Amino acid sequence: MTSTNTTSPAVAYSWHGWVTVRGQGRAFASGTVTGPHGYCRARALRDIGAWLGAHGCTGRLADITLLPATRTSPKGS
């Protein structure tokens, strides 16, 4: 399971961790989350938790590893 937020970023975090997928069991999930200047780690974790919940996953946010990510520009910018 992978998530990618494609908002024009000012701050980006890569994340990964084990989650429980309803009806499937444990799965490794990863992705990148981006936000405006001032986008803090706590807000990033809340956004990741909301995304995981919307996709039928449960887990502890404390089990999610959050790392600074390299930002990339959309092609043509």
PDB file of C-alpha atoms in Angstrom:
ATOM      1  CA  MET A   1       0.000   0.000   0.000  1.00  0.00           C
ATOM      2  CA  THR A   2       1.487   3.317  -1.010  1.00  0.00           C
ATOM      3  CA  SER A   3       0.236   6.870  -0.695  1.00  0.00           C
ATOM      4  CA  THR A   4       1.513   9.936  -2.473  1.00  0.00           C
ATOM      5  CA  ASN A   5       0.162  13.404  -1.897  1.00  0.00           C
ATOM      6  CA  THR A   6       0.783  15.457  -5.058  1.00  0.00           C
ATOM      7  CA  THR A   7       0.246  18.941  -3.620  1.00  0.00           C
ATOM      8  CA  SER A   8       2.886  21.468  -4.632  1.00  0.00           C
ATOM      9  CA  PRO A   9       5.099  20.946  -1.575  1.00  0.00           C
ATOM     10  CA  ALA A  10       7.099  23.199   0.643  1.00  0.00           C
ATOM     11  CA  VAL A  11       7.796  20.424   3.177  1.00  0.00           C
ATOM     12  CA  ALA A  12       7.837  16.709   2.385  1.00  0.00           C
ATOM     13  CA  TYR A  13       8.120  13.585   4.525  1.00  0.00           C
ATOM     14  CA  SER A  14       8.577   9.970   3.500  1.00  0.00           C
ATOM     15  CA  TRP A  15       6.887   7.461   5.762  1.00  0.00           C
ATOM     16  CA  HIS A  16       6.652   3.709   6.237  1.00  0.00           C
ATOM     17  CA  GLY A  17       5.355   1.219   8.763  1.00  0.00           C
ATOM     18  CA  TRP A  18       3.357  -1.935   9.411  1.00  0.00           C
ATOM     19  CA  VAL A  19      -0.426  -1.567   9.559  1.00  0.00           C
ATOM     20  CA  THR A  20      -3.404  -3.906   9.788  1.00  0.00           C
ATOM     21  CA  VAL A  21      -5.631  -3.997   6.713  1.00  0.00           C
ATOM     22  CA  ARG A  22      -9.246  -4.879   7.483  1.00  0.00           C
ATOM     23  CA  GLY A  23      -9.963  -8.402   6.252  1.00  0.00           C
ATOM     24  CA  GLN A  24      -6.379  -8.960   5.055  1.00  0.00           C
ATOM     25  CA  GLY A  25      -4.034  -8.863   8.067  1.00  0.00           C
ATOM     26  CA  ARG A  26      -0.693  -7.088   8.415  1.00  0.00           C
ATOM     27  CA  ALA A  27       0.814  -5.137   5.525  1.00  0.00           C
ATOM     28  CA  PHE A  28       3.751  -2.809   4.979  1.00  0.00           C
ATOM     29  CA  ALA A  29       2.606   0.665   3.967  1.00  0.00           C
ATOM     30  CA  SER A  30       4.695   3.569   2.691  1.00  0.00           C
ATOM     31  CA  GLY A  31       4.324   6.893   0.982  1.00  0.00           C
ATOM     32  CA  THR A  32       5.176  10.556   0.806  1.00  0.00           C
ATOM     33  CA  VAL A  33       3.168  13.340   2.376  1.00  0.00           C
ATOM     34  CA  THR A  34       3.676  17.028   1.581  1.00  0.00           C
ATOM     35  CA  GLY A  35       2.426  20.300   2.954  1.00  0.00           C
ATOM     36  CA  PRO A  36       2.989  24.042   3.048  1.00  0.00           C
ATOM     37  CA  HIS A  37       5.774  25.814   4.927  1.00  0.00           C
ATOM     38  CA  GLY A  38       5.303  25.122   8.614  1.00  0.00           C
ATOM     39  CA  TYR A  39       3.923  21.610   7.970  1.00  0.00           C
ATOM     40  CA  CYS A  40       5.012  19.877  11.160  1.00  0.00           C
ATOM     41  CA  ARG A  41       5.630  16.219  11.915  1.00  0.00           C
ATOM     42  CA  ALA A  42       2.536  15.999  14.157  1.00  0.00           C
ATOM     43  CA  ARG A  43       0.268  17.251  11.366  1.00  0.00           C
ATOM     44  CA  ALA A  44       1.956  14.927   8.865  1.00  0.00           C
ATOM     45  CA  LEU A  45       1.275  11.945  11.157  1.00  0.00           C
ATOM     46  CA  ARG A  46      -2.371  13.011  11.551  1.00  0.00           C
ATOM     47  CA  ASP A  47      -2.713  13.244   7.757  1.00  0.00           C
ATOM     48  CA  ILE A  48      -1.119   9.810   7.331  1.00  0.00           C
ATOM     49  CA  GLY A  49      -3.453   8.369   9.974  1.00  0.00           C
ATOM     50  CA  ALA A  50      -6.471   9.858   8.198  1.00  0.00           C
ATOM     51  CA  TRP A  51      -5.310   8.433   4.844  1.00  0.00           C
ATOM     52  CA  LEU A  52      -4.721   4.996   6.337  1.00  0.00           C
ATOM     53  CA  GLY A  53      -8.125   5.039   8.057  1.00  0.00           C
ATOM     54  CA  ALA A  54      -9.848   6.034   4.820  1.00  0.00           C
ATOM     55  CA  HIS A  55      -8.239   2.985   3.181  1.00  0.00           C
ATOM     56  CA  GLY A  56      -9.422   0.533   5.845  1.00  0.00           C
ATOM     57  CA  CYS A  57      -6.183   0.322   7.816  1.00  0.00           C
ATOM     58  CA  THR A  58      -5.544   0.485  11.525  1.00  0.00           C
ATOM     59  CA  GLY A  59      -2.330   0.855  13.440  1.00  0.00           C
ATOM     60  CA  ARG A  60      -0.481   3.061  15.862  1.00  0.00           C
ATOM     61  CA  LEU A  61       0.937   6.335  14.588  1.00  0.00           C
ATOM     62  CA  ALA A  62       3.855   5.751  16.968  1.00  0.00           C
ATOM     63  CA  ASP A  63       4.780   2.782  14.715  1.00  0.00           C
ATOM     64  CA  ILE A  64       5.046   4.972  11.597  1.00  0.00           C
ATOM     65  CA  THR A  65       8.565   6.081  10.698  1.00  0.00           C
ATOM     66  CA  LEU A  66       8.610   9.626   9.324  1.00  0.00           C
ATOM     67  CA  LEU A  67      11.703  10.944   7.526  1.00  0.00           C
ATOM     68  CA  PRO A  68      12.449  14.171   5.631  1.00  0.00           C
ATOM     69  CA  ALA A  69      11.937  13.589   1.910  1.00  0.00           C
ATOM     70  CA  THR A  70      13.558  15.131  -1.120  1.00  0.00           C
ATOM     71  CA  ARG A  71      11.083  17.304  -2.922  1.00  0.00           C
ATOM     72  CA  THR A  72      10.725  16.949  -6.676  1.00  0.00           C
ATOM     73  CA  SER A  73       9.269  19.438  -9.085  1.00  0.00           C
ATOM     74  CA  PRO A  74       6.528  18.424 -11.497  1.00  0.00           C
ATOM     75  CA  LYS A  75       7.803  17.938 -15.062  1.00  0.00           C
ATOM     76  CA  GLY A  76       7.975  21.154 -16.961  1.00  0.00           C
ATOM     77  CA  SER A  77       8.429  23.413 -13.920  1.00  0.00           C
TER      78      SER A  77
END
